[in-house]
Amino acid sequence: MTVLEIPELALVALVGVSGSGKSTFARRHFAATQVLSSDTFRALVADDENDQSASADAFDALHYVAGKRLRAGRFTVVDATNLQEHARAGLVAIAREHDVLPVAVVLDVPEQLCWERTQGRTDRTFGRHVVARMHRDLRRSVGKLAREGFRHVFVLRGTDEIDATEIRLTRLYNDRRELTGPFDIIGDVHGCRAELEALLTALGWTLERDDTGRPVGARHPQGRTAVFVGDLVDRGPDSPGVLRLVMGMVRAGTALCVPGNHEQKLLRKLRGRKVTVSHGLAETLEQLAAEPADFTDDVARFIDGLVSHYRLDGGALVVAHAGLKAEYQGRASGRVRSFALYGETTGETDEYGLPVRYPWARDYRGAATVVYGHTPTPRPEWVNNTICVDTGCVFGGRLTALRYPSRELVSVPAAREYYAPVKPLTADPVDGNGATVSERRDDVLLLSDVTGRRHIDYGYGTTTVAAGNAAAALEVMSRYAVDPRWLVWLPPTMAPCSTSTRDGYLEHPAEAFADYRAAGVERVVCQEKHMGSRAVVLVCRDPAGHPRFGPGGGVVHTRTGRPFFDSTARTEALLARVRAAADAAGLWQRLATDAGPASWLLLDCELLPWSAKALGLIREQYAGVAAAGRAALPAALDALDAAAGRGLPVGQLRERLARRAVDVDRYADAYRAYVGDPDTVTLAPFAVLASDGRSYADRDHGWHLDCADALVAADPAVFTATRRRVVDLADEAAVTGATDWWHELTAAGGEGMVVKPYAGPAARGGTGRLLQPGIKCRGREYLRIIYGPEYTEPERLAALRRRSLGRKRAMALREHGLGLAALDLLAADAALWRRHELVFAVLACESEPVDPRL
């Protein structure tokens, strides 16, 4: 049996004469979705797979689809003759464009057999001379495939070898996703052996030494793995000692290492290539000259075997010497290796004569944490889930390691400056917009962060923000929203329960409970749905403000980021009551950290009454409908009564209009329940989202409502309690009780209830995916405001039951995940622009074309 080991991410070109069995081979070894057949694409563009005049268009479409698959990281096979060099060149170009390996599998079948098979097919009408020409082309092609760029070339000769072949997909060398750590990722060592020993000791490693006392390996008692980011050599006092230690650790399986640009230059020199001996290479060569020749040979083999980068921990961690953009991770090409070794430059030089590095990390939005070195920095700084751990040890700085996954930084100082840097180590790096790292990190917002079409991977999922939606969000943010420093979170939209089929109902608790049961939820909390408007309250303990947010005691804003009140004095008065209640309830102390009592709180609330925000809407829309109905319908009924008195058959019409009059009265009663004194507002809190250095999304709703109850008890004049029921969905009596409670709430004029997973805002279902944070179940009469006075008429209700909820639910989950990610960044004290990007994306989602009545 012949085993072909093919990388699991590759573009495979089948090469063979017509009749050699390429399609049969493809069906046997690959999934149908992985195979792109030239015959199929001819049929797609010309309705005839044998129409050779359509070949140009067919291959154009085939190349396009192949590119899309490779971009998505999908294994792809091209089933065509591929006997012409220009045809193969197109495939190699596509593979290179997407940084995957091109592979050729040649099926070399005797010409006579190919001709016999061709004669047996009624859809093949060409003569024997065509097969003969193809066979000559095959002979000429085999020897050129490697030179054309195919990284692997497999030639299968004869039907026996073809039939006995097994395809085995193998991982790329950079794919070590099975290794989950924990890891100690160590920055550029540059020959500083003493500092490396000190750092490993500080990290808890035990050094292993040979008979002469030289360190030749190290092990960690807790089984940690060291990962070196490259640049082990040059400039420092003992590059051989560093190599001996790291090589021993790699051989023993206690360490991984990626190459740095200095190792690559050393390898070229050891292989006899012409290189410029500079940047510390002379010192390394001098030190190696004192070592045995076999050690130098080992060094060359070691460097030659290093892989450009590693994907670790299920793909959540990437280590490369100079970093790696998301689209290069897990790929293999010269371009990927070059970026991993050298990064990317702008083509300019700075005042020190050094190349200006393109700030790729500023644009990084990948899911994986990227740890790298290459460019020394005075201190490691997180930028978009990336961090540089080269802190210039050889230049008199420090040798630094990142502990993963805890993200703890450990470093030791250099004994001295071994090599004078061209550029002062204390120089603050500048990003591509001319802002220093520190300025950009703290409070600089750029339009480029939020405008245009953007793909965001926010940890809980991914989303694409359309350019039009971003423009709409920018309009709101720039003209109406509160200061971005205070705008730390926006509530997600809320999806309704599945549509009910019960007589007279569009929404009912039974469907809400069934929705969560289907998602694997066992326990829920049912909260009354207040007749108000969603409000986010960020309050500081100090009325003067907080360093993170700026001056001011806090904000109260709507779910689209707008200030709730036109009057600053009114906002400050409400915040003062919230601040005092939190103090009286002991909430500042309850949420204390090691640094002391909490200094700010982020609350998710409902602000009552609804008319405090929506009085204009009530007057201009709802009241107008009721007024028109109450003016027109009685007159119409009087006219119909008169017509009936004259013997006209208007009974059915009068009955219909009489029902309309009753529905209009119900409609007016429904919206009037929401009208209160807009000058007297209260807050109904139901979640404490965050405070200093903490997100509380992982707490259950019992904890959140307990905090809310403490605020209500401290100041019942400002805070309104949220009534609730906790329900085990397996307990039918509890389910029935909650359903009866919903009927009582809605019969008394209440809006309904919201059903939430008891486990809390960050709860996940049985599949491990985020759950809907809440499902609203609105009352029969409240929905009359939303869908119109006569929505309960059987024909209207039947039409409404065909409403589609998929888009609304998807938007709710997307906004919820973005909000959770924003809370995580807030707790981690991340840069303002990183937090704002997520909050902005939530607002952009609101421009999606979703039925506003849902």
Coordinates of C-alpha atoms in Angstrom, one line a residue, residues 206-695:
T206 CA 14.9 23.3 38.1
L207 CA 18.0 23.5 36.0
E208 CA 19.9 20.4 34.9
R209 CA 23.7 20.6 34.5
D210 CA 26.4 18.5 33.0
D211 CA 29.6 17.3 34.7
T212 CA 31.2 20.7 34.1
G213 CA 28.3 22.6 35.7
R214 CA 26.9 24.0 32.4
P215 CA 23.1 24.1 32.2
V216 CA 21.9 21.6 29.6
G217 CA 18.2 21.4 30.4
A218 CA 15.4 22.4 32.8
R219 CA 12.2 20.9 34.1
H220 CA 9.3 22.4 36.0
P221 CA 7.8 20.5 38.9
Q222 CA 4.3 21.4 37.7
G223 CA 4.8 20.3 34.2
R224 CA 4.9 23.7 32.6
T225 CA 6.3 24.1 29.1
A226 CA 8.7 26.9 28.1
V227 CA 8.3 28.6 24.8
F228 CA 11.1 30.8 23.4
V229 CA 10.2 33.5 21.0
G230 CA 13.6 33.4 19.2
D231 CA 16.7 35.5 19.0
L232 CA 18.6 33.3 21.4
V233 CA 21.9 34.4 20.0
D234 CA 24.1 37.5 19.1
R235 CA 25.2 40.5 21.1
G236 CA 25.3 38.8 24.5
P237 CA 28.2 37.2 26.4
D238 CA 27.3 33.5 26.0
S239 CA 25.2 32.5 23.0
P240 CA 26.5 28.9 23.0
G241 CA 25.5 28.6 26.7
V242 CA 22.0 29.8 25.8
L243 CA 21.8 27.4 22.8
R244 CA 23.0 24.4 24.9
L245 CA 20.3 25.0 27.5
V246 CA 17.4 25.7 25.1
M247 CA 18.4 22.8 22.8
G248 CA 18.5 20.5 25.8
M249 CA 15.0 21.6 26.9
V250 CA 13.6 21.2 23.4
R251 CA 15.1 17.7 23.0
A252 CA 13.6 16.7 26.4
G253 CA 10.2 18.0 25.5
T254 CA 10.1 20.7 28.2
A255 CA 10.3 23.6 25.7
L256 CA 9.4 24.8 22.3
C257 CA 11.2 27.4 20.3
V258 CA 10.5 29.4 17.2
P259 CA 13.3 31.0 15.2
G260 CA 14.3 34.6 15.3
N261 CA 15.9 36.6 12.5
H262 CA 19.3 36.3 14.3
E263 CA 19.1 32.5 14.2
Q264 CA 18.3 32.6 10.5
K265 CA 21.3 34.8 9.8
L266 CA 23.6 32.6 11.9
L267 CA 22.3 29.5 10.0
R268 CA 23.1 31.1 6.6
K269 CA 26.6 31.9 7.8
L270 CA 27.2 28.4 9.1
R271 CA 26.0 27.0 5.8
G272 CA 28.6 29.1 4.0
R273 CA 26.2 31.7 2.6
K274 CA 27.4 35.3 2.2
V275 CA 26.1 37.5 5.0
T276 CA 27.0 40.8 6.5
V277 CA 28.6 40.1 9.9
S278 CA 26.9 42.7 12.0
H279 CA 24.4 43.3 14.8
G280 CA 26.2 40.9 17.2
L281 CA 26.9 38.1 14.8
A282 CA 30.6 38.5 15.1
E283 CA 30.4 37.9 18.9
T284 CA 28.4 34.7 18.3
L285 CA 30.8 33.3 15.7
E286 CA 33.7 34.0 18.0
Q287 CA 32.0 32.2 20.9
L288 CA 31.1 29.2 18.7
A289 CA 34.7 29.0 17.5
A290 CA 35.7 27.9 21.0
E291 CA 33.1 25.1 21.0
P292 CA 33.6 21.6 19.5
A293 CA 32.7 21.3 15.8
D294 CA 30.0 18.8 16.5
F295 CA 28.3 21.3 18.8
T296 CA 28.2 23.9 15.9
D297 CA 26.8 21.2 13.6
D298 CA 24.1 20.5 16.2
V299 CA 23.3 24.2 16.4
A300 CA 22.8 24.3 12.6
R301 CA 20.5 21.3 12.6
F302 CA 18.6 22.7 15.5
I303 CA 18.0 26.1 13.9
D304 CA 17.1 24.4 10.6
G305 CA 14.4 22.4 12.3
L306 CA 12.7 25.4 13.9
V307 CA 9.1 26.2 12.8
S308 CA 8.2 29.8 11.9
H309 CA 5.4 29.9 14.5
Y310 CA 3.3 27.7 16.8
R311 CA -0.5 27.5 17.3
L312 CA -1.1 26.2 20.8
D313 CA -3.9 25.6 23.3
G314 CA -6.6 24.7 20.7
G315 CA -5.6 27.7 18.6
A316 CA -6.1 30.2 21.4
L317 CA -2.3 31.0 21.6
V318 CA 0.1 31.9 18.8
V319 CA 3.8 32.4 19.3
A320 CA 6.0 33.9 16.6
H321 CA 9.2 35.9 16.8
A322 CA 7.9 39.1 15.3
G323 CA 4.2 38.4 15.7
L324 CA 1.6 37.2 13.2
K325 CA -1.5 38.6 11.6
A326 CA -4.7 36.5 12.0
E327 CA -4.8 35.5 8.4
Y328 CA -1.3 34.0 8.5
Q329 CA -1.8 31.9 11.6
G330 CA -1.7 28.2 10.9
R331 CA -0.6 28.8 7.3
A332 CA 2.7 27.8 5.6
S333 CA 4.4 29.9 3.0
G334 CA 7.5 32.0 2.5
R335 CA 5.4 35.1 3.2
V336 CA 4.2 33.7 6.5
R337 CA 7.7 32.7 7.5
S338 CA 9.0 36.1 6.6
F339 CA 6.4 38.0 8.6
A340 CA 7.0 35.7 11.6
L341 CA 10.7 36.4 11.4
Y342 CA 10.9 40.1 10.5
G343 CA 7.5 41.6 10.9
E344 CA 6.4 44.2 8.4
T345 CA 8.0 47.6 7.7
T346 CA 6.6 50.7 6.1
G347 CA 9.7 51.2 3.9
E348 CA 10.8 54.2 5.8
T349 CA 13.6 54.7 8.3
D350 CA 13.5 56.6 11.6
E351 CA 15.9 59.1 13.0
Y352 CA 18.1 56.3 14.2
G353 CA 18.4 54.8 10.7
L354 CA 16.2 51.8 11.7
P355 CA 13.3 50.5 9.6
V356 CA 9.9 51.8 10.8
R357 CA 7.8 48.8 11.8
Y358 CA 4.2 48.7 10.6
P359 CA 2.1 48.6 13.8
W360 CA 0.2 45.4 12.8
A361 CA -0.9 44.8 16.4
R362 CA -3.0 48.0 16.2
D363 CA -5.2 46.4 13.5
Y364 CA -5.2 42.9 15.0
R365 CA -8.7 41.5 15.7
G366 CA -8.0 37.8 15.8
A367 CA -9.3 35.4 18.5
A368 CA -5.8 34.0 19.4
T369 CA -3.5 35.6 21.8
V370 CA -0.3 36.5 20.0
V371 CA 3.0 36.6 22.0
Y372 CA 6.1 37.8 20.2
G373 CA 9.4 39.6 20.6
H374 CA 11.8 41.1 18.0
T375 CA 11.3 44.8 18.8
P376 CA 12.6 45.7 22.3
T377 CA 10.2 47.7 24.4
P378 CA 10.8 49.2 27.9
R379 CA 7.7 47.4 29.2
P380 CA 5.4 44.7 27.9
E381 CA 2.0 46.2 26.8
W382 CA -1.2 44.4 25.7
V383 CA -2.4 45.7 22.4
N384 CA -5.4 44.0 20.9
N385 CA -4.8 40.6 22.6
T386 CA -1.1 40.7 21.5
I387 CA 2.0 41.4 23.6
C388 CA 5.7 41.8 23.0
V389 CA 7.9 40.2 25.6
D390 CA 11.2 41.5 24.3
T391 CA 12.3 44.0 27.1
G392 CA 15.8 44.5 25.9
C393 CA 17.8 42.3 28.3
V394 CA 21.0 42.5 26.2
F395 CA 20.6 46.3 26.1
G396 CA 20.6 46.6 29.9
G397 CA 16.8 46.1 30.2
R398 CA 15.1 43.0 31.6
L399 CA 14.5 39.4 30.5
T400 CA 10.7 38.8 30.6
A401 CA 8.4 35.8 30.5
L402 CA 4.6 35.7 30.2
R403 CA 2.9 33.0 32.2
Y404 CA 0.0 31.6 30.1
P405 CA -2.9 31.4 30.6
S406 CA -2.7 33.5 33.8
R407 CA -1.1 36.4 31.8
E408 CA 1.3 37.1 34.7
L409 CA 4.5 38.8 33.7
V410 CA 7.8 37.8 35.4
S411 CA 11.1 39.4 34.7
V412 CA 14.7 39.7 35.9
P413 CA 17.0 42.7 35.4
A414 CA 20.0 42.4 33.2
A415 CA 23.3 42.3 35.0
R416 CA 24.6 45.1 32.8
E417 CA 24.3 46.6 29.3
Y418 CA 26.1 44.1 27.1
Y419 CA 25.5 45.8 23.8
A420 CA 24.7 49.5 23.2
P421 CA 21.3 49.9 21.4
V422 CA 21.2 52.1 18.4
K423 CA 17.8 53.4 19.5
P424 CA 17.4 54.3 23.2
L425 CA 15.4 51.6 25.0
T426 CA 13.3 54.2 26.8
A427 CA 12.0 55.7 23.5
D428 CA 8.2 55.5 23.5
P429 CA 7.1 53.6 20.3
V430 CA 4.8 55.5 17.9
D431 CA 1.9 53.9 16.1
G432 CA 0.9 54.4 12.5
N433 CA -1.1 57.5 13.3
G434 CA 1.8 59.3 15.0
A435 CA 0.4 58.7 18.5
T436 CA 2.6 57.3 21.2
V437 CA 1.7 54.0 22.7
S438 CA 0.9 55.5 26.0
E439 CA -1.4 58.2 24.4
R440 CA -3.1 55.6 22.3
R441 CA -3.5 53.2 25.1
D442 CA -5.3 55.5 27.4
D443 CA -7.7 57.9 25.7
V444 CA -7.2 58.3 22.0
L445 CA -10.1 57.3 19.7
L446 CA -9.7 57.1 16.0
L447 CA -12.3 57.1 13.3
S448 CA -10.5 54.1 11.7
D449 CA -11.3 52.1 14.8
V450 CA -15.1 52.1 14.0
T451 CA -15.7 53.1 10.4
G452 CA -16.1 51.0 7.4
R453 CA -16.9 47.3 7.1
R454 CA -15.2 45.5 10.0
H455 CA -15.0 41.9 11.1
I456 CA -14.8 41.6 14.9
D457 CA -13.9 38.5 16.9
Y458 CA -14.9 39.4 20.4
G459 CA -14.2 36.1 22.2
Y460 CA -17.8 35.1 22.6
G461 CA -18.3 34.9 18.8
T462 CA -17.7 36.9 15.7
T463 CA -19.6 39.5 13.8
T464 CA -19.3 41.6 10.7
V465 CA -20.3 45.3 11.1
A466 CA -21.6 46.6 7.8
A467 CA -20.2 50.0 6.7
G468 CA -23.8 51.5 6.5
N469 CA -24.5 50.3 10.1
A470 CA -21.2 51.8 11.3
A471 CA -22.1 55.1 9.7
A472 CA -25.5 55.1 11.4
A473 CA -23.9 54.3 14.7
L474 CA -21.4 57.1 14.2
E475 CA -24.2 59.6 13.6
V476 CA -25.8 58.7 17.0
M477 CA -22.5 58.5 18.9
S478 CA -21.1 61.7 17.6
R479 CA -24.2 63.8 18.0
Y480 CA -26.2 62.4 20.8
A481 CA -24.3 59.9 23.0
V482 CA -22.6 60.5 26.3
D483 CA -18.9 60.9 26.6
P484 CA -17.2 57.7 25.3
R485 CA -15.3 57.4 28.5
W486 CA -18.5 56.9 30.4
L487 CA -20.2 54.8 27.7
V488 CA -18.8 51.4 28.8
W489 CA -21.7 49.0 28.0
L490 CA -25.0 49.0 26.1
P491 CA -27.8 46.5 26.8
P492 CA -28.7 44.0 24.2
T493 CA -32.0 43.9 22.5
M494 CA -34.3 41.3 23.9
A495 CA -36.0 38.6 21.8
P496 CA -39.6 37.5 22.4
C497 CA -40.5 33.9 23.2
S498 CA -41.6 31.6 20.4
T499 CA -45.0 32.5 18.9
S500 CA -47.9 30.9 20.8
T501 CA -50.7 29.0 19.1
R502 CA -53.0 29.3 22.1
D503 CA -56.4 30.8 21.3
G504 CA -56.2 34.6 21.6
Y505 CA -52.5 34.7 22.5
L506 CA -49.4 35.7 20.5
E507 CA -47.0 35.2 23.4
H508 CA -47.4 32.9 26.4
P509 CA -45.1 31.7 29.2
A510 CA -45.4 28.1 28.0
E511 CA -43.3 28.9 24.9
A512 CA -40.7 30.8 26.9
F513 CA -40.2 27.9 29.2
A514 CA -40.1 25.5 26.2
D515 CA -37.4 27.7 24.6
Y516 CA -35.1 27.4 27.5
R517 CA -35.8 23.7 28.0
A518 CA -34.7 23.1 24.4
A519 CA -31.5 25.0 25.1
G520 CA -30.7 22.7 28.1
V521 CA -31.6 25.1 30.8
E522 CA -33.0 23.6 34.0
R523 CA -33.7 26.6 36.2
V524 CA -34.9 30.1 35.3
V525 CA -36.0 33.3 37.0
C526 CA -39.1 35.1 35.9
Q527 CA -39.0 38.8 36.5
E528 CA -41.8 41.2 36.1
K529 CA -41.4 43.4 33.1
H530 CA -41.5 46.9 34.3
M531 CA -43.5 49.5 32.4
G532 CA -40.5 51.8 31.8
S533 CA -37.4 52.3 29.7
R534 CA -34.0 50.5 29.9
A535 CA -31.5 52.6 31.7
V536 CA -27.8 52.1 32.3
V537 CA -26.4 53.8 35.5
L538 CA -22.7 54.3 36.0
V539 CA -22.2 56.0 39.4
C540 CA -18.9 56.9 41.1
R541 CA -18.5 56.9 44.8
D542 CA -16.7 60.2 44.6
P543 CA -19.1 62.8 43.1
A544 CA -16.1 64.6 41.6
G545 CA -15.4 61.7 39.2
H546 CA -13.0 58.9 38.6
P547 CA -9.6 58.8 36.9
R548 CA -10.9 56.1 34.4
F549 CA -14.0 58.1 33.3
G550 CA -13.1 61.7 33.9
P551 CA -14.8 64.4 35.9
G552 CA -18.4 64.0 37.0
G553 CA -20.3 61.7 39.4
G554 CA -21.6 59.3 36.7
V555 CA -24.1 59.0 33.9
V556 CA -27.6 57.7 33.3
H557 CA -28.2 56.8 29.6
T558 CA -30.6 54.9 27.4
R559 CA -29.9 51.7 25.6
T560 CA -28.6 53.7 22.6
G561 CA -26.2 55.7 24.7
R562 CA -28.1 59.0 24.9
P563 CA -28.4 60.9 28.2
F564 CA -31.7 60.1 29.8
F565 CA -32.3 63.7 31.0
D566 CA -31.8 67.0 29.2
S567 CA -30.9 68.6 32.6
T568 CA -27.5 67.9 34.1
A569 CA -28.8 68.9 37.5
R570 CA -31.5 66.3 37.3
T571 CA -29.0 63.6 36.3
E572 CA -26.7 64.6 39.2
A573 CA -29.6 64.6 41.7
L574 CA -30.6 61.1 40.7
L575 CA -26.9 59.9 40.9
A576 CA -26.6 61.4 44.3
R577 CA -29.6 59.3 45.5
V578 CA -28.1 56.2 43.9
R579 CA -24.7 56.9 45.5
A580 CA -26.2 57.4 48.9
A581 CA -28.3 54.2 48.6
A582 CA -25.3 52.2 47.7
D583 CA -23.5 53.6 50.7
A584 CA -26.5 52.8 53.0
A585 CA -26.9 49.3 51.6
G586 CA -23.2 48.6 52.1
L587 CA -22.7 47.9 48.4
W588 CA -19.4 49.7 48.1
Q589 CA -17.9 47.5 50.8
R590 CA -19.6 44.3 49.5
L591 CA -17.9 44.8 46.2
A592 CA -14.6 45.8 47.7
T593 CA -11.3 44.5 46.3
D594 CA -7.8 44.3 47.9
A595 CA -7.5 48.0 47.1
G596 CA -10.5 48.9 49.3
P597 CA -14.2 49.6 48.8
A598 CA -15.5 49.8 45.2
S599 CA -15.2 53.3 43.7
W600 CA -17.8 52.9 40.9
L601 CA -20.8 50.7 40.1
L602 CA -22.4 49.9 36.8
L603 CA -26.1 49.0 37.1
D604 CA -28.6 47.7 34.6
C605 CA -32.0 49.1 35.4
E606 CA -35.4 50.1 34.2
L607 CA -36.4 53.7 34.6
L608 CA -40.0 54.4 35.4
P609 CA -42.4 55.6 34.2
W610 CA -42.2 54.9 30.5
S611 CA -43.5 58.4 29.8
A612 CA -40.3 59.9 31.3
K613 CA -38.7 59.0 28.0
A614 CA -41.6 58.3 25.6
L615 CA -44.1 61.0 26.4
G616 CA -43.8 62.4 22.9
L617 CA -44.3 59.0 21.3
I618 CA -47.4 58.5 23.4
R619 CA -48.9 61.8 22.5
E620 CA -48.1 61.8 18.8
Q621 CA -48.7 58.1 17.9
Y622 CA -50.7 56.1 20.5
A623 CA -53.0 58.9 21.7
G624 CA -53.7 59.9 18.1
V625 CA -54.9 56.4 17.2
A626 CA -57.2 56.2 20.2
A627 CA -58.6 59.7 19.6
A628 CA -59.3 59.0 15.9
G629 CA -61.0 55.7 16.7
R630 CA -63.1 57.1 19.5
A631 CA -64.2 60.0 17.3
A632 CA -65.0 58.1 14.2
L633 CA -66.4 54.8 15.4
P634 CA -69.4 56.1 17.5
A635 CA -70.5 58.2 14.6
A636 CA -70.2 55.2 12.3
L637 CA -72.3 53.1 14.7
D638 CA -75.0 55.7 14.9
A639 CA -75.2 55.8 11.1
L640 CA -75.4 52.0 10.9
D641 CA -78.2 52.0 13.5
A642 CA -80.1 54.5 11.4
A643 CA -79.5 52.3 8.3
A644 CA -80.7 49.2 10.2
G645 CA -83.9 51.1 11.2
R646 CA -84.6 51.6 7.5
G647 CA -84.3 47.8 7.0
L648 CA -80.9 47.7 5.4
P649 CA -78.8 44.5 6.1
V650 CA -75.9 46.2 8.0
G651 CA -75.8 43.8 11.0
Q652 CA -72.5 42.2 10.3
L653 CA -70.8 45.4 9.6
R654 CA -72.2 47.0 12.7
E655 CA -71.0 44.0 14.8
R656 CA -67.5 44.3 13.3
L657 CA -67.3 48.1 14.1
A658 CA -68.6 47.5 17.6
R659 CA -65.8 45.1 18.2
R660 CA -63.4 47.7 16.9
A661 CA -64.8 50.3 19.3
V662 CA -64.2 47.9 22.2
D663 CA -60.6 47.2 20.9
V664 CA -59.9 50.9 20.7
D665 CA -61.0 51.4 24.3
R666 CA -58.7 48.5 25.4
Y667 CA -55.9 50.0 23.3
A668 CA -56.3 53.4 25.1
D669 CA -56.4 51.7 28.5
A670 CA -53.2 49.8 27.7
Y671 CA -51.0 52.7 26.8
R672 CA -52.5 55.0 29.6
A673 CA -51.1 52.5 32.2
Y674 CA -47.7 53.7 31.1
V675 CA -48.3 57.3 31.6
G676 CA -47.0 58.7 34.9
D677 CA -45.5 61.9 36.2
P678 CA -42.4 62.3 34.1
D679 CA -40.9 64.5 36.8
T680 CA -41.1 61.7 39.4
V681 CA -38.9 58.8 38.3
T682 CA -37.7 55.7 40.0
L683 CA -35.2 53.0 39.1
A684 CA -35.8 49.3 39.1
P685 CA -32.3 47.7 39.2
F686 CA -31.9 44.1 38.3
A687 CA -28.2 43.6 37.8
V688 CA -24.9 44.9 39.1
L689 CA -22.7 44.5 36.0
A690 CA -19.3 45.6 37.1
S691 CA -17.2 47.6 39.6
D692 CA -13.5 48.2 40.0
G693 CA -11.6 45.4 38.2
R694 CA -14.6 43.1 38.2
S695 CA -17.3 42.0 35.9

